[in-house]
């Protein structure tokens, strides 16, 4: 070593050696040589052992640069969410799932939400948060589909007349389902997995036509992704396109397993179910706490995000200091140590030809960290202690990060934590197992995903498309089934818990057991407000002002019918359009085709967010209040009806499977009013039924 690179202290018994160039001087720890008579012992020690003040200054400066960049990016993402679109915070998958169940929450698919979701996701992932882009991409796909389904946005002057044909509930719901599938396909580069995700988790109503539509959508996504990856193959797009369509290829590993391997996989499934249910429990508690904090205003939201960002930066930079340096493997094809922006074998204050395994996980992109954990034929690449520290840190950071005012997905934190303890189990079982530790990491990720998400088929296909290893299919299926079963013993899936926490009236696919003891008329809410087939304008306006109902029964009475009979159901939005058109008459008579001639049928189509006619838009004069309007042209004359004695359980299943908003309850016997009431989503909720019948106990 050159004389100029050697520094001796005043006593002359310790010599500090640094790298031969400035880059090694910054990134390598000093080597100490202490003479004992005729022998020399070389040991790796901390940076503070040698009195070189400039290196200490560089360490603090590096942390300040890292934390400063992260804080700036995090604050920008939080400001977008707090001031422009609060609905963009979080994953977005629970909101999309609720919308496809029939719950149209405020602004969840608005153009402003789309804008913040895209740029907020970029900022928060760049800020180093333990979050993923997969959930936000599902929400982004749903927002784009909603924008198309409502014909564009008049507010932002983005409208296309040909899109008005999609302005109905069914087509718009199908488009949003395709958008959610496209989001998964683009995030994981898993087109078939995207279709199955939409089928298993997102959509509440499925039909054969929707299957090929989502498949076509994800196929287009795969083609476009492949084209951009090919375009960026020269590295002009940064890290985009790493790994091609197969993000984490583990197909090179030999898949051979015996009885001890099966036992280890079963243990992984049980651990994944327990850790997953605990993760869901902690996320629920943290979300409840954050909801109280976030109510104090946008400034407090941003302060909370900045605090979590600082904590994440401290963990990412500080924890690698506890790791010991590992000699670079001789047979590796990668550069070691690696000084690139991404990759494996980070030097981080280690001497030449050594690397810091914790830095390779923390000071890296999330994709590269997962790729490092799933790497095969590298059994001792990570110390057991390092894997344990990484798992605990990611597990805790994932819990406290979700719920702050940034777009954040749950997939990546769960995969990271699961791969961490999966590789740890693989190291512990290494003496008796034939499976590669990289495959254990994959199975650990699958077990944690199954324990938190409670999905099986879609997760299995997504993981296989991610890793390109079909031979591992039986073990992935086994670990997903075990982790889901164990997790279901403790609580519900994380998305179901978030839906409930947000107060969204989500209807499950099955009816609760107590519903079998009730009939439809038992839960009908009153008082019932009905309209005649030809009704006074004043009566309609009064009903619209005094109630928030979205549907009203229309009753035909003499002289329009021999006896009172149910004509159908009219929607609130259609009444507002009709009143705004002012097709009134002084006599109580049918208007014929006048409504069709004067008002376009597209005016009655489903409006986009904030674009429909509001009650404040009406300008009804006093002399028009006593005039009549014919409701027959806008009445749905074939509403879904059930007899009042039908089991509430059957009515609930019918309501959900058909995707209804209103269900008319008719009397069983004649000689009574033609309608008993209307069942809506609210009437099937446990809170409503318990309020009416407190003696009923819900199933735990």
XYZ file of C-alpha atoms in Angstrom:
700
model
C 0.000 0.000 0.000
C 1.248 3.513 -0.813
C 2.885 5.432 1.947
C 0.519 8.355 1.488
C -2.471 6.161 2.242
C -1.131 5.101 5.623
C -1.819 7.141 8.750
C -0.033 6.401 12.015
C -0.941 7.809 15.362
C 1.514 9.443 17.715
C 2.366 6.234 19.611
C 3.206 4.408 16.394
C 1.561 1.098 17.344
C -1.666 1.517 15.329
C -1.731 2.142 11.613
C -4.950 3.117 9.832
C -5.208 2.043 6.215
C -7.758 3.393 3.768
C -8.582 2.585 0.199
C -6.255 3.516 -2.593
C -8.563 6.157 -4.021
C -10.971 8.758 -2.706
C -14.074 6.625 -3.402
C -12.781 3.816 -1.167
C -11.772 6.439 1.402
C -15.383 7.551 1.696
C -17.142 4.176 1.557
C -14.692 1.883 3.383
C -14.054 1.400 7.059
C -10.421 1.740 8.192
C -8.235 -1.292 8.607
C -6.217 -1.330 11.824
C -2.890 -3.082 12.049
C -1.651 -3.613 15.592
C 1.879 -5.048 16.015
C 2.460 -7.718 18.635
C 6.185 -8.442 18.558
C 6.676 -10.373 15.298
C 3.037 -10.951 14.292
C 0.473 -8.598 12.807
C -3.239 -8.856 13.438
C -5.674 -7.074 11.153
C -9.152 -6.255 12.475
C -12.053 -4.289 11.113
C -13.211 -1.635 13.516
C -15.536 1.345 13.525
C -14.684 4.631 11.933
C -14.163 6.366 15.250
C -11.038 4.256 16.015
C -8.905 6.482 13.804
C -8.746 10.201 14.465
C -9.840 11.388 11.034
C -12.432 14.092 11.602
C -13.302 14.556 7.943
C -14.795 11.053 7.716
C -17.068 11.663 10.712
C -18.249 14.821 9.040
C -18.994 12.951 5.827
C -21.175 10.432 7.676
C -23.373 13.096 9.192
C -23.444 14.960 5.932
C -24.582 11.828 4.104
C -27.418 11.295 6.579
C -28.445 14.932 6.319
C -28.574 14.642 2.543
C -30.586 11.407 2.682
C -33.037 12.616 5.315
C -33.365 16.050 3.689
C -34.282 14.641 0.292
C -36.710 12.176 1.851
C -38.368 14.876 3.967
C -38.811 17.199 0.987
C -40.365 14.490 -1.163
C -42.573 13.289 1.694
C -43.796 16.791 2.502
C -44.659 17.382 -1.168
C -46.670 14.134 -1.338
C -48.441 14.954 1.928
C -49.290 18.482 0.766
C -50.901 17.101 -2.396
C -53.037 14.694 -0.368
C -53.895 17.120 2.408
C -54.885 20.121 0.300
C -55.959 18.800 -3.120
C -57.387 15.281 -2.785
C -57.608 13.691 0.676
C -59.325 10.690 -0.944
C -56.013 9.819 -2.660
C -54.364 8.835 0.630
C -53.878 5.163 1.317
C -54.004 2.208 -0.999
C -57.242 2.880 -2.834
C -58.088 -0.802 -3.197
C -60.690 -0.751 -0.353
C -62.417 2.236 -1.982
C -62.440 0.591 -5.418
C -63.712 -2.619 -3.858
C -66.514 -0.713 -2.129
C -67.440 1.146 -5.334
C -67.740 -2.118 -7.235
C -69.983 -3.314 -4.413
C -72.324 -0.374 -4.988
C -70.903 2.318 -2.669
C -70.137 5.574 -4.494
C -68.096 7.437 -1.873
C -67.269 11.100 -2.338
C -64.381 11.934 -4.721
C -62.768 8.485 -4.672
C -62.659 8.412 -8.497
C -62.500 12.158 -9.220
C -59.922 13.632 -11.667
C -58.210 15.452 -8.790
C -57.818 12.120 -6.992
C -56.270 10.645 -10.130
C -53.778 13.510 -10.365
C -52.699 13.249 -6.731
C -52.582 9.460 -6.880
C -50.122 9.476 -9.775
C -47.750 12.187 -8.594
C -48.171 11.415 -4.900
C -47.183 7.787 -5.504
C -44.067 8.893 -7.369
C -43.087 11.229 -4.539
C -43.719 8.865 -1.629
C -41.955 5.892 -3.245
C -39.014 8.173 -4.065
C -39.029 9.380 -0.454
C -38.018 5.918 0.730
C -41.237 5.064 2.576
C -41.979 1.393 3.171
C -44.902 1.536 0.770
C -45.707 0.067 -2.612
C -47.034 1.471 -5.841
C -49.318 -1.504 -6.550
C -52.396 -0.385 -4.588
C -52.209 3.186 -5.924
C -51.883 1.813 -9.466
C -55.108 -0.162 -8.989
C -56.790 3.042 -7.833
C -55.228 4.944 -10.754
C -56.583 2.422 -13.256
C -60.034 2.676 -11.682
C -59.942 6.502 -11.827
C -58.999 6.476 -15.512
C -61.776 3.990 -16.242
C -64.265 6.135 -14.308
C -63.199 9.210 -16.258
C -63.867 7.331 -19.489
C -67.127 5.917 -18.166
C -68.556 9.332 -17.316
C -67.627 10.795 -20.704
C -64.647 12.809 -19.499
C -64.631 15.862 -17.290
C -66.464 19.082 -18.081
C -64.644 20.874 -15.281
C -61.263 20.239 -16.909
C -62.620 20.511 -20.480
C -61.923 16.874 -21.291
C -65.080 15.484 -22.842
C -65.724 13.040 -25.654
C -69.245 12.626 -26.984
C -68.766 9.020 -28.097
C -68.068 8.013 -24.479
C -71.602 8.932 -23.436
C -72.732 5.436 -24.408
C -70.929 4.105 -21.318
C -72.849 6.402 -18.970
C -74.845 3.729 -17.204
C -74.219 1.824 -14.008
C -73.367 -1.539 -15.532
C -70.928 -0.352 -18.208
C -69.254 2.069 -15.856
C -68.837 -0.657 -13.254
C -67.370 -2.987 -15.886
C -64.924 -0.310 -16.996
C -63.738 0.281 -13.440
C -63.292 -3.464 -12.954
C -61.134 -3.545 -16.090
C -59.202 -0.530 -14.792
C -58.480 -2.276 -11.491
C -57.276 -5.373 -13.340
C -55.067 -3.200 -15.550
C -53.530 -1.602 -12.448
C -52.496 -4.968 -11.019
C -51.226 -6.150 -14.410
C -49.047 -3.064 -14.846
C -47.764 -3.019 -11.259
C -46.746 -6.679 -11.118
C -46.413 -7.274 -14.870
C -48.892 -10.086 -14.309
C -51.763 -9.903 -16.838
C -53.480 -13.138 -15.796
C -52.999 -12.256 -12.147
C -54.725 -8.933 -12.790
C -57.795 -10.697 -14.181
C -57.944 -13.057 -11.209
C -57.429 -10.200 -8.738
C -60.424 -8.392 -10.197
C -62.447 -11.598 -9.989
C -61.415 -12.667 -6.485
C -60.993 -9.405 -4.601
C -62.320 -6.353 -6.434
C -65.561 -7.174 -8.230
C -68.763 -8.074 -6.411
C -70.651 -9.012 -9.585
C -69.065 -11.111 -12.281
C -70.318 -12.333 -15.636
C -68.774 -14.105 -18.592
C -68.595 -10.975 -20.761
C -66.560 -9.222 -18.083
C -64.012 -12.044 -18.097
C -62.878 -11.542 -21.671
C -63.032 -7.748 -21.309
C -60.636 -7.749 -18.368
C -58.452 -10.307 -20.142
C -58.297 -8.095 -23.227
C -57.437 -5.072 -21.055
C -54.572 -6.813 -19.261
C -53.283 -8.221 -22.560
C -53.035 -4.675 -23.928
C -51.236 -3.657 -20.727
C -48.704 -6.458 -21.199
C -48.071 -5.461 -24.821
C -47.605 -1.790 -23.964
C -45.317 -2.660 -21.041
C -43.237 -4.906 -23.254
C -42.906 -2.151 -25.847
C -41.702 0.388 -23.271
C -39.311 -2.096 -21.690
C -37.840 -2.774 -25.101
C -37.595 0.951 -25.751
C -35.804 1.498 -22.441
C -33.477 -1.503 -22.745
C -30.494 0.815 -23.221
C -30.965 2.306 -19.757
C -32.328 5.654 -20.924
C -35.343 5.293 -18.616
C -33.432 4.721 -15.412
C -34.409 1.623 -13.438
C -37.601 1.037 -15.429
C -37.648 -2.306 -17.172
C -35.265 -4.117 -14.837
C -35.902 -7.835 -15.254
C -38.239 -7.441 -18.235
C -41.728 -8.809 -17.698
C -40.320 -11.231 -15.096
C -39.438 -8.980 -12.173
C -37.954 -11.541 -9.764
C -36.754 -14.548 -11.731
C -35.994 -17.549 -9.501
C -36.346 -20.199 -12.190
C -32.612 -20.996 -12.023
C -33.012 -22.597 -8.603
C -33.508 -26.341 -8.420
C -36.918 -27.217 -7.012
C -36.705 -30.509 -5.125
C -38.362 -31.091 -1.799
C -38.880 -33.871 0.701
C -40.751 -34.367 3.963
C -38.631 -31.879 5.982
C -39.217 -29.295 3.278
C -42.982 -29.829 3.463
C -42.871 -29.428 7.237
C -40.898 -26.209 6.843
C -43.461 -24.917 4.315
C -46.313 -25.762 6.692
C -44.488 -23.856 9.423
C -44.127 -20.899 7.053
C -47.872 -20.959 6.382
C -48.706 -20.989 10.091
C -46.232 -18.189 10.821
C -47.601 -16.184 7.892
C -51.156 -16.551 9.166
C -50.211 -15.462 12.686
C -48.006 -12.570 11.596
C -50.593 -11.545 8.998
C -53.478 -11.434 11.463
C -51.302 -9.516 13.931
C -50.342 -7.123 11.124
C -54.013 -6.521 10.325
C -54.796 -5.940 13.993
C -51.992 -3.407 14.371
C -52.897 -1.626 11.123
C -56.474 -1.305 12.362
C -55.337 0.249 15.649
C -52.895 2.599 13.917
C -55.541 3.718 11.416
C -57.958 4.524 14.228
C -55.267 6.600 15.919
C -54.292 8.387 12.707
C -57.932 9.184 11.921
C -58.120 11.145 15.185
C -54.848 12.935 14.448
C -55.745 13.737 10.843
C -58.981 15.415 11.911
C -56.923 18.315 13.288
C -56.202 19.710 9.835
C -53.873 19.525 6.826
C -50.879 20.929 8.719
C -51.033 18.111 11.261
C -51.294 15.568 8.438
C -48.112 16.910 6.859
C -46.340 16.969 10.232
C -47.233 13.308 10.791
C -45.904 12.367 7.344
C -42.662 14.247 7.965
C -42.235 12.496 11.320
C -42.674 9.037 9.792
C -40.305 10.006 6.972
C -37.609 11.034 9.459
C -38.044 7.798 11.396
C -37.767 5.787 8.163
C -34.591 7.628 7.191
C -33.061 6.973 10.618
C -33.793 3.260 10.324
C -32.555 3.019 6.729
C -29.287 4.789 7.501
C -28.737 3.760 11.107
C -29.515 0.030 11.165
C -26.816 -0.956 8.616
C -24.230 0.277 11.140
C -25.119 -2.698 13.332
C -24.246 -5.177 10.587
C -20.833 -6.749 10.233
C -18.998 -6.590 6.924
C -19.031 -9.776 4.848
C -16.324 -10.770 2.363
C -17.495 -10.662 -1.246
C -18.287 -14.073 -2.735
C -15.688 -15.316 -5.159
C -18.064 -16.838 -7.696
C -20.487 -13.913 -8.031
C -21.187 -12.436 -11.447
C -22.100 -9.043 -9.980
C -19.643 -6.352 -8.985
C -18.811 -6.535 -5.294
C -18.937 -4.131 -3.616
C -21.528 -2.422 -5.753
C -21.396 1.368 -5.965
C -24.241 1.743 -8.481
C -27.574 3.351 -7.702
C -29.218 -0.044 -7.324
C -28.294 -3.681 -7.060
C -26.694 -5.903 -4.446
C -23.551 -5.962 -2.295
C -23.553 -2.397 -0.974
C -20.198 -1.448 0.532
C -21.491 1.093 3.131
C -18.397 1.765 5.247
C -16.891 -1.636 4.625
C -13.304 -2.238 3.463
C -12.505 -3.241 -0.111
C -13.902 -6.609 -1.224
C -16.483 -6.539 1.575
C -20.169 -5.612 1.644
C -22.837 -4.699 4.187
C -25.841 -7.024 3.915
C -28.265 -4.729 5.762
C -27.281 -1.794 3.556
C -28.023 -3.984 0.522
C -31.600 -4.222 1.809
C -32.249 -0.805 3.335
C -30.281 1.515 1.042
C -31.900 0.208 -2.093
C -35.104 0.412 -4.055
C -37.914 -1.807 -2.819
C -37.782 -3.866 -6.010
C -34.040 -4.432 -5.643
C -34.428 -5.338 -1.971
C -37.005 -7.986 -2.909
C -34.766 -9.174 -5.736
C -31.861 -9.521 -3.295
C -33.957 -11.495 -0.815
C -35.214 -13.835 -3.548
C -31.756 -14.358 -5.019
C -30.890 -18.055 -5.351
C -27.645 -19.973 -4.837
C -26.575 -17.352 -2.268
C -27.229 -19.166 0.986
C -25.014 -17.090 3.274
C -25.392 -13.752 1.525
C -27.302 -12.373 4.527
C -26.569 -13.015 8.190
C -29.387 -14.464 10.283
C -29.182 -11.473 12.616
C -29.421 -9.086 9.669
C -32.523 -10.851 8.343
C -34.123 -10.658 11.789
C -33.378 -6.936 12.128
C -34.677 -6.274 8.625
C -37.907 -8.197 9.224
C -38.670 -6.423 12.510
C -37.906 -3.001 11.026
C -39.961 -3.487 7.859
C -42.831 -5.039 9.807
C -43.033 -2.081 12.198
C -42.427 0.575 9.538
C -45.093 -0.964 7.323
C -47.625 -0.805 10.158
C -47.005 2.826 11.103
C -46.617 4.105 7.538
C -49.972 2.949 6.208
C -52.641 5.481 7.092
C -50.639 8.692 6.823
C -51.651 11.244 4.184
C -49.781 9.755 1.216
C -50.722 7.242 -1.489
C -49.428 3.958 -0.115
C -49.789 0.334 -1.111
C -49.614 -2.680 1.176
C -48.246 -5.284 -1.229
C -44.580 -4.250 -1.171
C -44.227 -3.946 2.662
C -45.893 -7.329 3.076
C -43.702 -8.963 0.413
C -40.562 -7.437 1.934
C -41.379 -8.578 5.461
C -42.526 -12.013 4.296
C -39.436 -12.558 2.167
C -37.302 -11.495 5.126
C -38.635 -14.049 7.587
C -38.960 -16.646 4.813
C -35.241 -16.411 4.080
C -34.588 -16.466 7.817
C -36.511 -19.749 8.156
C -34.598 -21.051 5.161
C -31.290 -20.304 6.880
C -32.438 -22.058 10.055
C -33.626 -25.128 8.129
C -30.587 -25.155 5.846
C -28.973 -28.289 7.388
C -32.053 -30.472 6.739
C -33.714 -28.936 3.672
C -33.115 -29.199 -0.047
C -34.898 -25.973 -1.011
C -32.882 -22.884 -1.829
C -33.119 -20.020 0.668
C -34.350 -17.793 -2.178
C -37.312 -20.117 -2.641
C -37.945 -19.976 1.102
C -38.044 -16.193 0.780
C -40.647 -16.500 -1.976
C -42.754 -18.882 0.105
C -42.441 -16.532 3.081
C -43.716 -13.650 0.968
C -46.618 -15.835 -0.172
C -47.472 -16.817 3.400
C -47.488 -13.218 4.633
C -49.585 -12.107 1.647
C -52.086 -14.869 2.348
C -52.155 -14.000 6.047
C -52.905 -10.318 5.425
C -54.820 -10.133 2.130
C -56.676 -13.485 2.530
C -56.542 -14.106 -1.214
C -55.436 -17.395 -2.756
C -55.851 -17.917 -6.497
C -54.909 -14.420 -7.651
C -51.900 -14.210 -5.312
C -50.680 -17.598 -6.454
C -50.776 -16.622 -10.131
C -49.277 -13.172 -9.479
C -46.337 -14.703 -7.611
C -45.747 -17.271 -10.338
C -45.819 -14.584 -13.024
C -43.443 -12.484 -10.933
C -40.894 -15.252 -10.386
C -41.239 -17.498 -13.466
C -41.087 -20.744 -11.482
C -44.039 -23.017 -12.214
C -42.373 -25.934 -10.420
C -42.986 -24.151 -7.124
C -46.762 -24.046 -7.745
C -47.752 -26.841 -5.280
C -45.807 -25.278 -2.419
C -47.150 -21.773 -3.132
C -50.701 -23.138 -3.169
C -50.112 -25.002 0.093
C -48.607 -22.055 1.938
C -51.344 -19.664 0.747
C -54.124 -21.988 1.872
C -52.546 -22.575 5.288
C -51.804 -18.900 5.957
C -55.309 -17.823 4.902
C -56.919 -20.501 7.083
C -54.841 -19.569 10.116
C -55.428 -15.854 9.582
C -59.204 -16.295 9.263
C -59.233 -17.784 12.744
C -58.289 -14.387 14.210
C -59.726 -11.575 12.054
C -60.741 -10.508 8.556
C -58.506 -9.526 5.658
C -56.800 -6.166 5.759
C -58.913 -4.643 2.966
C -62.155 -5.795 4.602
C -61.045 -4.201 7.873
C -60.202 -0.920 6.152
C -63.572 -0.864 4.371
C -65.331 -1.303 7.695
C -63.118 1.273 9.401
C -63.940 3.865 6.744
C -67.646 3.306 7.398
C -68.408 2.132 3.860
C -71.622 0.034 3.805
C -70.096 -2.997 2.105
C -72.382 -6.002 1.589
C -70.806 -9.415 1.981
C -71.513 -12.244 -0.433
C -73.218 -14.285 2.260
C -76.134 -13.413 4.500
C -75.641 -13.349 8.247
C -77.237 -16.267 10.156
C -79.632 -14.052 12.113
C -81.239 -12.874 8.853
C -82.896 -16.292 8.501
C -85.166 -15.440 11.422
C -86.439 -12.191 9.876
C -88.542 -11.354 6.843
C -88.340 -8.435 4.442
C -91.050 -6.320 6.074
C -89.287 -6.497 9.463
C -86.509 -4.124 8.415
C -88.323 -1.738 6.082
C -87.677 1.860 7.092
C -90.430 4.436 7.133
C -92.250 6.603 6.476
C -92.770 5.618 2.855
C -93.053 8.503 0.390
C -94.821 7.746 -2.878
C -95.815 9.745 -5.958
C -98.790 9.456 -8.226
C -98.253 8.755 -11.902
C -99.176 12.384 -12.592
C -98.017 14.363 -9.574
C -98.053 17.987 -8.459
C -94.764 19.828 -8.884
C -94.984 21.216 -5.348
C -95.346 17.731 -3.824
C -92.273 16.464 -5.682
C -90.194 19.498 -4.738
C -91.200 19.204 -1.087
C -90.248 15.513 -0.996
C -86.873 16.234 -2.575
C -86.156 18.996 -0.063
C -87.227 17.137 3.060
C -85.712 13.711 2.313
C -82.481 12.321 0.977
C -84.104 9.334 -0.718
C -82.768 8.380 -4.126
C -85.787 6.358 -5.242
C -89.542 6.855 -4.946
C -92.361 4.406 -5.741
C -94.866 5.615 -8.347
C -98.493 4.576 -7.758
C -101.129 4.710 -10.490
C -104.552 5.668 -9.180
C -107.908 6.231 -10.831
C -108.517 7.499 -13.478
C -105.194 6.089 -14.747
C -105.883 2.640 -13.229
C -108.934 0.763 -11.986
C -107.384 0.465 -8.525
C -104.188 1.677 -6.913
C -101.296 -0.311 -8.347
C -97.522 -0.090 -8.354
C -96.403 1.536 -11.593
C -92.677 1.438 -10.874
C -89.780 3.353 -9.368
C -88.448 6.812 -10.227
C -84.950 8.033 -9.337
C -84.154 11.315 -7.648
C -81.673 12.295 -10.371
C -84.306 11.750 -13.062
C -86.838 13.861 -11.158
C -84.345 16.731 -10.996
C -83.754 16.581 -14.750
C -87.500 16.480 -15.403
C -88.217 19.427 -13.121
C -85.434 21.447 -14.693
C -86.987 20.805 -18.112
C -90.304 22.236 -16.839
C -92.607 19.993 -18.838
C -95.612 20.938 -16.727
C -99.336 21.091 -17.403
C -102.231 22.737 -15.599
C -104.411 19.674 -16.030
C -103.777 16.267 -14.505
C -103.191 14.467 -17.773
C -100.581 12.284 -19.475
C -97.937 14.162 -21.433
C -97.310 11.454 -24.022
C -94.006 11.726 -25.915
C -93.388 15.362 -25.038
C -90.713 14.473 -22.463
C -88.795 12.402 -25.015
C -88.972 15.192 -27.603
C -87.850 18.000 -25.308
C -85.240 16.234 -23.147
C -82.426 14.095 -24.552
C -82.115 10.590 -23.207
C -78.436 11.282 -22.447
C -79.526 13.928 -19.926
C -80.931 11.074 -17.845
C -77.697 9.071 -18.038
C -75.585 8.551 -14.931
C -73.750 11.793 -14.227
C -70.108 12.001 -13.280
C -68.855 13.241 -9.952
C -70.281 16.700 -9.308
C -71.872 17.027 -12.759
C -75.520 16.108 -12.138
C -78.445 18.477 -11.687
C -78.726 19.634 -8.083
C -81.747 20.844 -6.170
C -80.231 24.320 -6.023
C -80.168 24.436 -9.820
C -83.974 24.384 -10.040
C -85.881 27.608 -10.573
C -89.506 26.756 -9.878
C -91.868 29.730 -9.664
C -94.792 29.916 -7.250
C -97.405 29.590 -9.979
C -95.726 26.378 -11.182
C -96.008 24.657 -7.802
C -99.674 23.754 -8.411
C -99.022 22.414 -11.910
C -98.733 18.721 -12.758
C -95.941 16.664 -14.263
C -96.227 13.208 -15.823
C -93.779 10.754 -14.257
C -94.580 7.789 -16.502
C -91.891 8.515 -19.153
C -89.067 8.414 -16.581
C -90.418 5.613 -14.364
C -88.779 2.204 -14.274
C -91.862 0.079 -14.771
C -90.096 -3.214 -13.997
C -88.371 -2.775 -10.634
C -87.206 -5.780 -8.653
C -89.841 -6.696 -6.099
C -90.082 -9.234 -3.296
C -93.062 -10.286 -1.255
C -93.099 -8.994 2.311
C -92.824 -12.502 3.793
C -89.604 -13.392 1.951
C -86.709 -14.377 4.213
C -84.394 -11.452 4.802
C -81.426 -13.727 4.089
C -82.756 -14.532 0.609
C -83.547 -10.879 -0.020
C -79.992 -9.883 0.974
C -78.392 -12.440 -1.347
C -80.684 -11.352 -4.190
C -79.944 -7.676 -3.520
C -76.181 -8.181 -3.703
C -76.014 -10.657 -6.561
C -78.133 -8.459 -8.813
C -76.290 -5.288 -7.827
C -79.450 -3.467 -6.799
C -79.887 -0.067 -5.247
C -83.580 -0.376 -4.423
C -85.819 -3.384 -3.856
C -89.584 -2.904 -3.614
C -91.465 -4.890 -0.962
C -95.040 -5.680 -1.991
C -97.884 -7.027 0.199
C -98.771 -10.698 0.218
C -102.511 -10.148 0.305
C -104.791 -7.915 -1.760
C -106.866 -5.029 -0.503
C -103.838 -3.247 0.941
C -101.625 -0.437 -0.449
C -99.691 -1.755 -3.463
C -96.292 -1.348 -1.770
C -95.115 -1.952 1.788
C -91.752 -0.206 1.516
C -88.371 -0.091 -0.176
C -85.275 -2.005 0.887
C -81.955 -0.253 0.371
C -78.395 -1.140 1.308
C -78.862 0.590 4.653
C -81.637 -1.823 5.642
C -79.328 -4.848 5.379
C -76.562 -3.420 7.568
C -76.029 -5.044 10.977
C -76.188 -1.659 12.728
C -79.682 -0.997 11.392
C -80.994 -4.472 12.190
C -79.502 -4.411 15.703
C -81.130 -1.067 16.318
C -84.519 -2.540 15.472
C -83.982 -5.878 17.229
C -81.427 -5.501 20.045
C -81.981 -9.071 21.242
C -80.342 -10.463 18.104
C -76.677 -11.266 18.592
C -74.349 -11.065 15.636
C -72.081 -13.895 14.726
C -68.534 -13.213 15.870
